[in-house]
mmCIF file of C-alpha atoms and ligand atoms in Angstrom:
data_model
loop_
_atom_site.group_PDB
_atom_site.id
_atom_site.type_symbol
_atom_site.label_atom_id
_atom_site.label_comp_id
_atom_site.label_asym_id
_atom_site.label_seq_id
_atom_site.Cartn_x
_atom_site.Cartn_y
_atom_site.Cartn_z
ATOM 1 C CA MET Z 287 128.738 48.648 169.159
ATOM 2 C CA GLU Z 288 128.015 50.994 166.255
ATOM 3 C CA VAL Z 289 131.288 52.321 164.836
ATOM 4 C CA LYS Z 290 131.545 55.315 162.530
ATOM 5 C CA LEU Z 291 134.748 56.392 160.852
ATOM 6 C CA LYS Z 292 136.044 58.219 157.810
ATOM 7 C CA ILE Z 293 138.861 56.905 155.657
ATOM 8 C CA TRP Z 294 140.973 58.818 153.153
ATOM 9 C CA ARG Z 295 140.966 56.660 150.027
ATOM 10 C CA TYR Z 296 143.691 57.211 147.458
ATOM 11 C CA ASP Z 297 144.547 55.718 144.109
ATOM 12 C CA ALA Z 298 148.122 56.452 143.020
ATOM 13 C CA TYR Z 299 147.370 55.592 139.370
ATOM 14 C CA SER Z 300 144.492 58.006 138.882
ATOM 15 C CA GLY Z 301 145.521 60.404 141.665
ATOM 16 C CA ASP Z 302 141.916 60.296 142.956
ATOM 17 C CA ARG Z 303 141.546 61.148 146.634
ATOM 18 C CA GLU Z 304 138.322 60.939 148.586
ATOM 19 C CA LEU Z 305 137.227 60.969 152.226
ATOM 20 C CA ARG Z 306 134.639 58.194 152.557
ATOM 21 C CA ASP Z 307 132.265 57.537 155.469
ATOM 22 C CA TYR Z 308 131.791 54.079 156.949
ATOM 23 C CA GLU Z 309 129.320 52.824 159.522
ATOM 24 C CA LEU Z 310 129.192 49.270 160.852
ATOM 25 C CA GLU Z 311 128.494 46.951 163.782
ATOM 26 C CA ALA Z 312 131.629 45.737 165.565
ATOM 27 C CA PRO Z 313 132.220 43.792 168.805
ATOM 28 C CA GLU Z 314 133.137 45.903 171.841
ATOM 29 C CA TRP Z 315 136.628 44.429 171.973
ATOM 30 C CA ALA Z 316 137.423 45.524 168.417
ATOM 31 C CA CYS Z 317 140.509 47.534 167.668
ATOM 32 C CA LEU Z 318 140.837 49.730 164.572
ATOM 33 C CA LEU Z 319 142.380 46.864 162.615
ATOM 34 C CA ASP Z 320 139.379 44.625 163.376
ATOM 35 C CA VAL Z 321 137.091 47.385 162.118
ATOM 36 C CA LEU Z 322 139.089 47.732 158.894
ATOM 37 C CA ASP Z 323 138.882 43.958 158.421
ATOM 38 C CA LEU Z 324 135.096 44.108 158.835
ATOM 39 C CA ILE Z 325 134.817 46.933 156.320
ATOM 40 C CA LYS Z 326 136.956 45.042 153.815
ATOM 41 C CA ASP Z 327 135.017 41.829 154.387
ATOM 42 C CA GLN Z 328 131.486 43.213 154.419
ATOM 43 C CA GLN Z 329 131.439 46.562 152.639
ATOM 44 C CA ASP Z 330 134.390 47.328 150.405
ATOM 45 C CA GLY Z 331 136.926 44.725 149.311
ATOM 46 C CA THR Z 332 139.027 47.359 147.548
ATOM 47 C CA LEU Z 333 140.173 49.041 150.795
ATOM 48 C CA ALA Z 334 143.980 48.650 151.050
ATOM 49 C CA TYR Z 335 145.982 48.535 154.301
ATOM 50 C CA ARG Z 336 148.801 46.427 155.710
ATOM 51 C CA LYS Z 337 148.599 43.987 158.597
ATOM 52 C CA SER Z 338 150.093 40.762 159.809
ATOM 53 C CA CYS Z 339 150.541 39.901 163.490
ATOM 54 C CA ARG Z 340 147.508 41.761 164.941
ATOM 55 C CA MET Z 341 149.409 42.093 168.235
ATOM 56 C CA MET Z 342 151.820 45.045 167.944
ATOM 57 C CA ILE Z 343 154.798 42.956 166.954
ATOM 58 C CA CYS Z 344 155.242 43.033 163.190
ATOM 59 C CA GLY Z 345 154.997 46.800 162.639
ATOM 60 C CA SER Z 346 152.850 46.437 159.495
ATOM 61 C CA CYS Z 347 149.722 48.362 160.436
ATOM 62 C CA GLY Z 348 151.072 51.894 160.903
ATOM 63 C CA MET Z 349 148.603 54.571 159.795
ATOM 64 C CA ARG Z 350 147.173 57.838 161.062
ATOM 65 C CA MET Z 351 144.093 58.387 163.188
ATOM 66 C CA ASP Z 352 143.010 62.023 163.367
ATOM 67 C CA GLY Z 353 146.419 63.043 162.079
ATOM 68 C CA ARG Z 354 148.599 61.132 164.541
ATOM 69 C CA ALA Z 355 150.498 57.968 163.702
ATOM 70 C CA ILE Z 356 149.248 54.817 165.421
ATOM 71 C CA LEU Z 357 149.278 51.051 165.102
ATOM 72 C CA ALA Z 358 145.798 49.997 163.995
ATOM 73 C CA CYS Z 359 146.016 46.796 166.043
ATOM 74 C CA LYS Z 360 146.773 48.780 169.224
ATOM 75 C CA GLU Z 361 143.984 51.336 168.984
ATOM 76 C CA ARG Z 362 140.841 50.172 170.760
ATOM 77 C CA MET Z 363 137.614 51.583 169.343
ATOM 78 C CA LYS Z 364 135.339 51.336 172.404
ATOM 79 C CA PRO Z 365 136.520 54.539 174.161
ATOM 80 C CA ILE Z 366 136.285 56.402 170.861
ATOM 81 C CA VAL Z 367 132.748 55.172 170.212
ATOM 82 C CA ASP Z 368 131.764 56.008 173.810
ATOM 83 C CA ARG Z 369 132.889 59.594 173.228
ATOM 84 C CA GLY Z 370 130.748 59.766 170.113
ATOM 85 C CA HIS Z 371 133.838 60.612 168.101
ATOM 86 C CA VAL Z 372 134.145 59.814 164.385
ATOM 87 C CA PRO Z 373 137.877 59.372 163.706
ATOM 88 C CA VAL Z 374 139.529 60.141 160.372
ATOM 89 C CA ILE Z 375 141.908 57.416 159.185
ATOM 90 C CA SER Z 376 144.663 58.199 156.678
ATOM 91 C CA ALA Z 377 148.023 56.918 155.480
ATOM 92 C CA MET Z 378 151.239 57.696 157.375
ATOM 93 C CA GLY Z 379 153.117 60.899 156.524
ATOM 94 C CA ASN Z 380 156.585 61.456 155.030
ATOM 95 C CA MET Z 381 156.268 58.399 152.804
ATOM 96 C CA PRO Z 382 154.611 58.236 149.365
ATOM 97 C CA ILE Z 383 151.141 56.681 149.382
ATOM 98 C CA VAL Z 384 150.738 53.600 147.188
ATOM 99 C CA LYS Z 385 147.020 53.060 147.804
ATOM 100 C CA ASP Z 386 144.606 54.120 150.561
ATOM 101 C CA LEU Z 387 146.469 53.383 153.819
ATOM 102 C CA VAL Z 388 149.509 51.669 152.274
ATOM 103 C CA VAL Z 389 152.721 53.695 151.972
ATOM 104 C CA ASP Z 390 155.922 52.974 150.083
ATOM 105 C CA MET Z 391 158.441 51.949 152.774
ATOM 106 C CA ASP Z 392 161.437 51.769 150.406
ATOM 107 C CA PRO Z 393 162.982 55.078 151.595
ATOM 108 C CA PHE Z 394 162.507 53.886 155.176
ATOM 109 C CA TRP Z 395 164.288 50.583 154.563
ATOM 110 C CA SER Z 396 167.159 52.152 152.634
ATOM 111 C CA LYS Z 397 167.935 54.369 155.636
ATOM 112 C CA ILE Z 398 167.758 51.395 157.990
ATOM 113 C CA ARG Z 399 170.209 49.552 155.701
ATOM 114 C CA ARG Z 400 172.580 52.529 155.754
ATOM 115 C CA MET Z 401 172.881 52.092 159.537
ATOM 116 C CA LYS Z 402 174.404 48.643 158.916
ATOM 117 C CA PRO Z 403 171.943 47.000 161.305
ATOM 118 C CA TRP Z 404 174.083 44.050 162.258
ATOM 119 C CA LEU Z 405 176.842 43.442 164.782
ATOM 120 C CA GLU Z 406 180.422 44.029 163.662
ATOM 121 C CA PRO Z 407 182.272 41.902 166.248
ATOM 122 C CA GLY Z 408 185.722 42.798 164.911
ATOM 123 C CA TYR Z 409 187.010 39.221 164.686
ATOM 124 C CA ASP Z 410 186.631 36.384 162.207
ATOM 125 C CA GLU Z 411 187.505 33.347 164.289
ATOM 126 C CA VAL Z 412 184.811 31.296 165.976
ATOM 127 C CA LEU Z 413 184.886 31.857 169.743
ATOM 128 C CA GLU Z 414 185.317 28.792 171.940
ATOM 129 C CA ARG Z 415 182.461 29.882 174.133
ATOM 130 C CA GLU Z 416 179.649 32.372 173.932
ATOM 131 C CA ARG Z 417 180.350 35.965 174.793
ATOM 132 C CA ILE Z 418 178.428 36.959 177.923
ATOM 133 C CA VAL Z 419 176.770 40.361 177.980
ATOM 134 C CA SER Z 420 175.602 41.547 181.379
ATOM 135 C CA GLN Z 421 172.081 42.770 182.060
ATOM 136 C CA GLN Z 422 173.496 46.197 182.857
ATOM 137 C CA GLN Z 423 175.199 46.351 179.469
ATOM 138 C CA MET Z 424 172.000 45.364 177.683
ATOM 139 C CA ASN Z 425 170.021 47.951 179.657
ATOM 140 C CA ALA Z 426 171.834 50.634 177.677
ATOM 141 C CA ILE Z 427 170.085 49.557 174.482
ATOM 142 C CA GLN Z 428 166.976 47.819 175.733
ATOM 143 C CA LYS Z 429 164.574 50.509 174.526
ATOM 144 C CA GLU Z 430 166.132 50.784 171.070
ATOM 145 C CA ALA Z 431 165.936 47.004 170.713
ATOM 146 C CA LEU Z 432 162.146 47.215 171.073
ATOM 147 C CA CYS Z 433 161.720 48.878 167.675
ATOM 148 C CA ILE Z 434 159.342 46.996 165.368
ATOM 149 C CA MET Z 435 160.119 49.293 162.411
ATOM 150 C CA CYS Z 436 156.542 50.413 161.935
ATOM 151 C CA GLY Z 437 157.517 53.868 160.654
ATOM 152 C CA CYS Z 438 155.163 55.792 162.987
ATOM 153 C CA CYS Z 439 158.034 58.009 164.172
ATOM 154 C CA VAL Z 440 159.160 58.715 160.601
ATOM 155 C CA SER Z 441 155.576 59.631 159.711
ATOM 156 C CA GLU Z 442 155.622 62.407 162.310
ATOM 157 C CA CYS Z 443 159.191 63.666 161.953
ATOM 158 C CA ASN Z 444 159.342 67.425 161.396
ATOM 159 C CA SER Z 445 162.911 67.360 160.184
ATOM 160 C CA MET Z 446 162.102 64.778 157.492
ATOM 161 C CA GLU Z 447 159.265 66.925 156.293
ATOM 162 C CA SER Z 448 161.742 69.660 155.336
ATOM 163 C CA ASP Z 449 164.612 67.316 154.408
ATOM 164 C CA PRO Z 450 163.521 63.874 153.159
ATOM 165 C CA GLU Z 451 167.196 62.845 153.161
ATOM 166 C CA PHE Z 452 167.416 63.178 156.963
ATOM 167 C CA PHE Z 453 168.283 59.733 158.334
ATOM 168 C CA GLY Z 454 165.252 59.940 160.582
ATOM 169 C CA PRO Z 455 164.296 58.670 164.032
ATOM 170 C CA ALA Z 456 163.830 54.962 163.265
ATOM 171 C CA ALA Z 457 167.169 54.560 161.473
ATOM 172 C CA LEU Z 458 169.067 56.524 164.111
ATOM 173 C CA ALA Z 459 167.461 54.542 166.935
ATOM 174 C CA LYS Z 460 168.596 51.424 165.085
ATOM 175 C CA GLY Z 461 172.059 52.980 164.807
ATOM 176 C CA PHE Z 462 172.287 53.463 168.564
ATOM 177 C CA ARG Z 463 171.108 49.901 169.130
ATOM 178 C CA PHE Z 464 174.503 48.872 167.660
ATOM 179 C CA VAL Z 465 176.687 51.771 168.828
ATOM 180 C CA GLY Z 466 175.554 51.006 172.377
ATOM 181 C CA ASP Z 467 176.114 47.252 172.097
ATOM 182 C CA THR Z 468 179.317 46.253 173.869
ATOM 183 C CA ARG Z 469 179.867 43.426 171.358
ATOM 184 C CA ASP Z 470 180.085 45.819 168.425
ATOM 185 C CA GLN Z 471 183.572 46.968 167.434
ATOM 186 C CA ALA Z 472 182.573 49.473 164.747
ATOM 187 C CA SER Z 473 181.027 52.215 166.871
ATOM 188 C CA ILE Z 474 183.553 54.877 165.832
ATOM 189 C CA GLU Z 475 182.971 54.199 162.118
ATOM 190 C CA ARG Z 476 179.256 54.193 162.761
ATOM 191 C CA LEU Z 477 179.386 57.513 164.652
ATOM 192 C CA GLU Z 478 181.484 59.059 161.876
ATOM 193 C CA ASP Z 479 178.829 58.007 159.390
ATOM 194 C CA TYR Z 480 175.860 59.126 161.473
ATOM 195 C CA ASN Z 481 177.528 62.556 161.871
ATOM 196 C CA ASP Z 482 177.352 63.107 158.102
ATOM 197 C CA GLU Z 483 175.115 65.604 156.353
ATOM 198 C CA HIS Z 484 171.441 64.683 157.043
ATOM 199 C CA GLY Z 485 172.624 62.888 160.201
ATOM 200 C CA ILE Z 486 172.039 63.181 163.936
ATOM 201 C CA TRP Z 487 172.536 66.936 164.228
ATOM 202 C CA ASP Z 488 169.713 67.674 161.766
ATOM 203 C CA CYS Z 489 167.125 66.548 164.304
ATOM 204 C CA THR Z 490 165.073 69.555 165.449
ATOM 205 C CA ARG Z 491 164.378 67.999 168.858
ATOM 206 C CA CYS Z 492 160.618 68.329 168.442
ATOM 207 C CA TYR Z 493 160.152 65.034 170.351
ATOM 208 C CA PHE Z 494 157.227 63.990 168.142
ATOM 209 C CA CYS Z 495 158.933 60.652 167.525
ATOM 210 C CA ASN Z 496 159.035 59.945 171.265
ATOM 211 C CA GLU Z 497 155.433 61.021 171.546
ATOM 212 C CA ARG Z 498 154.184 58.774 168.748
ATOM 213 C CA CYS Z 499 156.316 55.644 169.004
ATOM 214 C CA PRO Z 500 153.888 52.867 169.984
ATOM 215 C CA LYS Z 501 156.648 50.728 171.503
ATOM 216 C CA GLY Z 502 158.308 53.244 173.821
ATOM 217 C CA VAL Z 503 161.583 53.269 171.894
ATOM 218 C CA ASP Z 504 161.967 57.042 172.378
ATOM 219 C CA PRO Z 505 164.035 57.587 169.215
ATOM 220 C CA ARG Z 506 164.863 61.198 170.118
ATOM 221 C CA ASP Z 507 166.618 59.901 173.247
ATOM 222 C CA ALA Z 508 168.604 57.510 171.042
ATOM 223 C CA ILE Z 509 169.648 60.463 168.865
ATOM 224 C CA ALA Z 510 170.704 62.368 171.991
ATOM 225 C CA LYS Z 511 172.806 59.368 173.023
ATOM 226 C CA LEU Z 512 174.443 59.247 169.584
ATOM 227 C CA GLY Z 513 175.231 62.958 169.912
ATOM 228 C CA ALA Z 514 176.690 62.505 173.386
ATOM 229 C CA GLU Z 515 178.789 59.534 172.253
ATOM 230 C CA SER Z 516 180.054 61.506 169.239
ATOM 231 C CA VAL Z 517 181.193 64.426 171.404
ATOM 232 C CA LYS Z 518 182.780 62.014 173.880
ATOM 233 C CA GLU Z 519 184.757 60.423 171.033
ATOM 234 C CA GLY Z 520 185.844 63.819 169.703
ATOM 235 C CA ILE Z 521 183.625 63.609 166.597
ATOM 236 C CA ASP Z 522 182.479 67.206 166.744
ATOM 237 C CA ARG Z 523 182.922 68.590 163.220
ATOM 238 C CA ASP Z 524 179.218 69.389 162.833
ATOM 239 C CA MET Z 525 177.912 72.758 163.988
ATOM 240 C CA GLY Z 526 175.323 70.933 166.066
ATOM 241 C CA ALA Z 527 178.056 69.218 168.071
ATOM 242 C CA LYS Z 528 179.938 72.480 168.556
ATOM 243 C CA HIS Z 529 176.708 74.145 169.648
ATOM 244 C CA ALA Z 530 176.030 71.446 172.234
ATOM 245 C CA LYS Z 531 179.608 71.579 173.525
ATOM 246 C CA TRP Z 532 179.406 75.323 174.044
ATOM 247 C CA PHE Z 533 176.220 74.938 176.096
ATOM 248 C CA VAL Z 534 178.057 72.586 178.448
ATOM 249 C CA LYS Z 535 181.146 74.796 178.602
ATOM 250 C CA SER Z 536 179.035 77.886 179.303
ATOM 251 C CA ALA Z 537 177.100 76.188 182.078
ATOM 252 C CA GLU Z 538 180.287 74.866 183.651
ATOM 253 C CA THR Z 539 182.178 78.152 183.599
ATOM 254 C CA THR Z 540 179.458 80.689 184.388
ATOM 255 C CA GLY Z 541 176.236 78.821 185.158
ATOM 256 C CA TRP Z 542 174.686 80.707 182.201
ATOM 257 C CA LEU Z 543 174.588 80.305 178.460
ATOM 258 C CA ARG Z 544 177.213 82.720 177.100
ATOM 259 C CA GLU Z 545 175.138 83.600 174.055
ATOM 260 C CA THR Z 546 177.426 86.282 172.647
ATOM 261 C CA GLU Z 547 180.131 83.694 172.093
ATOM 262 C CA LEU Z 548 177.719 81.079 170.758
ATOM 263 C CA VAL Z 549 178.026 82.081 167.091
ATOM 264 C CA PRO Z 550 181.860 82.139 166.888
ATOM 265 C CA LYS Z 551 182.106 78.929 168.923
ATOM 266 C CA THR Z 552 179.484 77.176 166.775
ATOM 267 C CA GLN Z 553 179.966 78.580 163.274
ATOM 268 C CA GLY Z 554 183.561 79.821 163.518
ATOM 269 C CA ILE Z 555 185.152 83.272 163.459
ATOM 270 C CA VAL Z 556 184.633 83.909 159.720
ATOM 271 C CA ALA Z 557 180.894 83.244 159.923
ATOM 272 C CA ALA Z 558 180.701 85.355 163.081
ATOM 273 C CA VAL Z 559 182.410 88.301 161.350
ATOM 274 C CA LYS Z 560 179.873 88.060 158.517
ATOM 275 C CA GLN Z 561 177.127 88.482 161.119
ATOM 276 C CA THR Z 562 178.659 91.706 162.499
ATOM 277 C CA LYS Z 563 175.956 93.969 161.073
ATOM 278 C CA PHE Z 564 173.230 91.816 162.571
ATOM 279 C CA ALA Z 565 175.092 91.725 165.912
ATOM 280 C CA ILE Z 566 175.426 95.538 165.966
ATOM 281 C CA GLY Z 567 171.670 95.785 165.360
ATOM 282 C CA LEU Z 568 171.047 93.472 168.306
ATOM 283 C CA ALA Z 569 173.537 95.361 170.492
ATOM 284 C CA LYS Z 570 171.753 98.659 169.779
ATOM 285 C CA LYS Z 571 168.564 97.121 171.128
ATOM 286 C CA GLY Z 572 170.404 95.930 174.229
ATOM 287 C CA LYS Z 573 170.153 92.275 173.175
ATOM 288 C CA VAL Z 574 173.867 91.482 173.327
ATOM 289 C CA PRO Z 575 175.366 91.352 176.789
ATOM 290 C CA PRO Z 576 179.081 92.283 176.772
ATOM 291 C CA PRO Z 577 181.110 89.053 176.787
ATOM 292 C CA ILE Z 578 183.800 90.524 179.061
ATOM 293 C CA PRO Z 579 183.666 90.173 181.953
ATOM 294 C CA PRO Z 580 181.267 87.216 181.640
ATOM 295 C CA HIS Z 581 178.284 87.277 183.952
ATOM 296 C CA VAL Z 582 178.759 84.517 186.500
ATOM 297 C CA ALA Z 583 175.742 83.080 188.328
ATOM 298 C CA ALA Z 584 175.773 83.329 192.120
ATOM 299 C CA ASP Z 585 175.556 79.560 192.593
ATOM 300 C CA VAL Z 586 177.860 78.595 189.750
ATOM 301 C CA GLY Z 587 179.540 76.156 192.150
ATOM 302 C CA GLU Z 588 176.518 73.866 191.861
ATOM 303 C CA SER Z 589 176.756 73.828 188.102
ATOM 304 C CA ARG Z 590 180.474 73.006 188.288
ATOM 305 C CA ALA Z 591 179.870 70.307 190.899
ATOM 306 C CA LEU Z 592 177.309 68.661 188.623
ATOM 307 C CA ARG Z 593 179.795 68.625 185.758
ATOM 308 C CA GLN Z 594 182.418 67.131 188.046
ATOM 309 C CA LEU Z 595 179.964 64.447 189.150
ATOM 310 C CA VAL Z 596 179.312 63.484 185.528
ATOM 311 C CA ARG Z 597 183.063 63.054 185.046
ATOM 312 C CA GLU Z 598 183.576 61.089 188.265
ATOM 313 C CA GLN Z 599 180.696 58.740 187.534
ATOM 314 C CA GLY Z 600 181.887 58.200 183.961
ATOM 315 C CA ARG Z 601 178.546 59.416 182.659
ATOM 316 C CA GLU Z 602 179.867 61.334 179.706
ATOM 317 C CA GLY Z 603 178.435 60.065 176.462
ATOM 318 C CA ALA Z 604 175.301 57.914 176.298
ATOM 319 C CA GLN Z 605 175.631 56.938 179.970
ATOM 320 C CA GLY Z 606 174.594 60.473 180.874
ATOM 321 C CA ILE Z 607 171.174 60.065 179.263
ATOM 322 C CA ILE Z 608 168.678 58.551 181.673
ATOM 323 C CA GLN Z 609 167.489 55.150 180.496
ATOM 324 C CA GLY Z 610 164.248 54.223 182.149
ATOM 325 C CA GLU Z 611 161.580 51.663 181.599
ATOM 326 C CA ARG Z 612 158.574 53.948 181.464
ATOM 327 C CA GLY Z 613 158.583 53.448 177.714
ATOM 328 C CA LEU Z 614 157.683 49.810 178.252
ATOM 329 C CA ALA Z 615 154.514 50.821 180.055
ATOM 330 C CA ARG Z 616 153.312 52.492 176.868
ATOM 331 C CA ILE Z 617 152.994 49.104 175.248
ATOM 332 C CA GLU Z 618 150.172 48.214 177.589
ATOM 333 C CA HIS Z 619 146.580 48.422 176.464
ATOM 334 C CA THR Z 620 144.516 50.841 178.510
ATOM 335 C CA ASP Z 621 141.098 52.324 177.965
ATOM 336 C CA ALA Z 622 142.877 55.612 177.318
ATOM 337 C CA GLY Z 623 144.422 54.138 174.208
ATOM 338 C CA GLY Z 624 147.540 52.452 175.487
ATOM 339 C CA ALA Z 625 149.515 55.304 177.039
ATOM 340 C CA ARG Z 626 150.268 55.206 180.747
ATOM 341 C CA ARG Z 627 152.472 58.265 181.080
ATOM 342 C CA ASP Z 628 152.201 58.406 184.866
ATOM 343 C CA ALA Z 629 154.082 55.133 185.262
ATOM 344 C CA PRO Z 630 157.288 55.681 187.264
ATOM 345 C CA GLU Z 631 160.713 55.522 185.661
ATOM 346 C CA VAL Z 632 162.295 52.213 186.632
ATOM 347 C CA THR Z 633 165.763 51.135 185.680
ATOM 348 C CA PRO Z 634 165.743 47.433 184.822
ATOM 349 C CA GLY Z 635 167.078 45.364 187.677
ATOM 350 C CA GLU Z 636 166.093 47.938 190.302
ATOM 351 C CA GLU Z 637 163.113 47.876 192.618
ATOM 352 C CA PRO Z 638 160.257 50.130 191.426
ATOM 353 C CA PRO Z 639 159.613 53.093 193.737
ATOM 354 C CA LYS Z 640 157.213 52.357 196.601
ATOM 355 C CA ALA Z 641 153.748 53.938 196.325
ATOM 356 C CA GLU Z 642 153.260 56.808 198.803
ATOM 357 C CA GLY Z 643 150.964 56.446 201.806
HETATM 358 S S1 SF4 P 730 161.145 53.761 166.805
HETATM 359 FE FE1 SF4 P 730 159.045 53.274 167.400
HETATM 360 S S2 SF4 P 730 157.777 54.391 165.930
HETATM 361 FE FE2 SF4 P 730 159.828 54.309 165.093
HETATM 362 S S3 SF4 P 730 159.833 52.552 163.768
HETATM 363 FE FE3 SF4 P 730 160.578 51.865 165.770
HETATM 364 S S4 SF4 P 730 158.773 51.140 166.861
HETATM 365 FE FE4 SF4 P 730 158.034 52.318 165.110
HETATM 366 S S1 SF4 P 731 162.826 64.771 167.632
HETATM 367 FE FE1 SF4 P 731 164.105 64.777 165.770
HETATM 368 S S2 SF4 P 731 163.923 62.733 164.908
HETATM 369 FE FE2 SF4 P 731 162.274 62.977 166.394
HETATM 370 S S3 SF4 P 731 160.528 63.651 165.170
HETATM 371 FE FE3 SF4 P 731 161.531 65.505 165.922
HETATM 372 S S4 SF4 P 731 162.996 66.076 164.325
HETATM 373 FE FE4 SF4 P 731 162.368 63.966 163.903
HETATM 374 S S1 FES P 732 149.380 44.006 162.589
HETATM 375 FE FE1 FES P 732 151.403 43.688 163.350
HETATM 376 S S2 FES P 732 151.802 45.515 164.477
HETATM 377 FE FE2 FES P 732 149.721 45.715 163.878
#
């Protein structure tokens, strides 16, 4: 097939940047990485990009196609060629470019290291026999354990764009991989650390990391689990945690979000007093419902029953966040580019739902 593509070339030494056109013959089975190899081999040996495994395992070939982060070895070219589309290839975002499609991953790795990505078993002696972890216990972290540290999620993270110090989706997903591991005895220390400035509560919940992760790790879900675990353990000093707690309290007591009380409950009384002028302005426009008596939804009983169910089932903390296996389906190659979003959620160990009809 005849493949056309454009590549943003960049030289960090000279600062030169140029969008170059390429046109070449490639076999129909070629993925983007194969095409880059052909270009480098036949047309331009100076093109720089990273690769290793060629099978979505090593995480080396992260880059952007038409502005979205992808793995070059996962992206099949045939459907793109069939559409007559000419994709634009560029380096990942949120990381400094070294040359062409190669970015400096040092900031990425330093954040991963900060998560202390190893088990802290809490004992020094050698056990007489191996410690058995049940399938159910591993299910809690099975998605996070799929991370190949490609950086695609970091490339797309909105919060990192405004605050490069934000720990970021990959590091926090790695953090939950250990917080959620029953063999780890340092989860409280870890949660304390991840609740620091630039930590879990700085995520804007844009879900771009879930959208772009080529391995179905769903890092935003991991961050939600870290938040839920923190609140469960009483680590709620951050405004984000207080905010989340008030949402739950509001829903449980009235079935609504009691917005008028949100500022004092989240930022504290002093900060709320400072906002008085703004609040009066809102009140004049009818935007502030009187907090007393609180408006209670007609079916508030359902909301309270749900909360009770969460308590009875012990689903406070990370257990309350649904952990499915749909993410795994995204690893599959399809003609649509690998994503099979219609695949049903299946909890490992359970039968998949029967097809209708
Ligand atoms: S979470 Fe996904 S996108 Fe992010 S580094 Fe891991 S595999 Fe890559
Ligand atoms: S959901 Fe949070 S971590 Fe994920 S990309 Fe958005 S801001 Fe970043
Ligand atoms: S080359 Fe290893 S993930 Fe693409």
